[in-house]
Amino acid sequence: MKFFLISDNTDAMIGMRLAGIEAKRVTSRDEAEKAFKKALSAEDIGILLITAGVAELCPETVKKLKQGNRPLLVTIPDGDGNGRNRDSITEYIRDAIGIKI
């Protein structure tokens, strides 16, 4: 299983590419939706990373994917720090399994 990043931020995209993660930069909702479709059609993508800006562009798609079981969707802060939440992983686990840790 591979990671894939959909980003609206060049710095986040470059950082992930340096770590060996394939990434797609988008600048509009339409581009983001196309990138989601491409990522979902790839059977080998198990974890889909998106920046906070992309999550804001496509809230309905993000909600739908978080309710599914594949791929695992993780929202990360972008290069400017937007979307930074100290407890985001804890909240994600609580939402996913219903247990506060």
C-alpha positions in Angstrom: 0.0 0.0 0.0 1.2 3.4 -0.9 0.7 7.0 0.2 -0.6 9.7 -2.1 -0.9 13.4 -1.4 -3.4 15.9 -2.8 -2.1 19.4 -2.0 -2.9 23.0 -2.7 0.5 24.0 -1.4 3.7 23.6 -3.3 5.9 23.4 -0.2 3.8 20.5 1.3 3.9 18.7 -2.1 7.7 19.1 -2.5 8.3 17.9 1.1 6.2 14.8 0.6 7.9 14.0 -2.8 11.3 14.3 -1.0 10.0 11.6 1.3 9.1 9.4 -1.6 5.4 10.1 -1.6 3.6 10.7 -4.9 1.8 14.0 -4.9 -0.6 16.1 -7.0 -0.9 19.9 -6.7 -4.4 21.3 -7.3 -5.5 24.9 -7.5 -9.3 24.5 -7.8 -12.2 22.4 -6.6 -12.5 20.8 -10.0 -8.8 19.8 -10.1 -9.1 18.5 -6.5 -12.1 16.3 -7.5 -10.2 14.9 -10.5 -7.2 14.1 -8.2 -9.5 12.3 -5.8 -11.0 10.2 -8.6 -7.5 9.3 -9.8 -6.3 8.4 -6.3 -9.4 6.3 -5.6 -9.0 4.4 -8.9 -5.5 3.3 -7.9 -5.8 0.0 -6.0 -2.3 0.4 -4.5 -3.1 3.6 -2.6 -3.9 2.8 1.0 -3.4 6.2 2.7 -4.6 9.4 1.0 -3.1 12.6 2.5 -4.7 15.9 1.8 -3.8 19.4 3.0 -6.2 21.5 5.0 -6.8 23.7 2.0 -7.9 20.8 -0.2 -10.2 19.7 2.7 -11.8 23.1 2.6 -12.2 22.9 -1.2 -14.1 19.6 -1.2 -15.8 19.1 2.2 -18.5 16.7 0.9 -15.9 14.4 -0.7 -13.8 14.5 2.4 -16.8 13.6 4.6 -17.7 10.7 2.3 -14.2 9.3 2.2 -13.8 9.5 6.0 -16.9 7.4 6.4 -15.5 4.7 4.0 -12.9 2.1 4.7 -10.4 2.6 1.9 -8.3 4.5 1.5 -7.6 5.9 4.9 -7.9 9.7 4.6 -5.7 12.0 6.7 -5.8 15.8 6.6 -2.5 17.4 7.2 -1.5 21.1 7.8 -0.2 22.7 4.7 3.2 24.4 4.4 1.8 27.7 5.9 0.5 25.9 9.0 -3.2 26.1 8.0 -5.1 23.3 9.5 -2.7 22.7 12.4 -4.5 21.1 15.2 -2.6 19.8 18.1 -5.0 16.9 18.7 -5.9 16.1 15.1 -4.6 12.5 15.2 -6.3 11.9 18.6 -9.6 13.3 17.2 -9.3 11.1 14.1 -8.8 8.0 16.2 -11.8 8.9 18.4 -14.0 9.5 15.3 -12.8 6.3 13.6 -13.2 3.9 16.5 -15.3 5.8 19.0 -12.8 5.7 21.9 -11.1 8.7 23.5 -7.4 8.1 24.1 
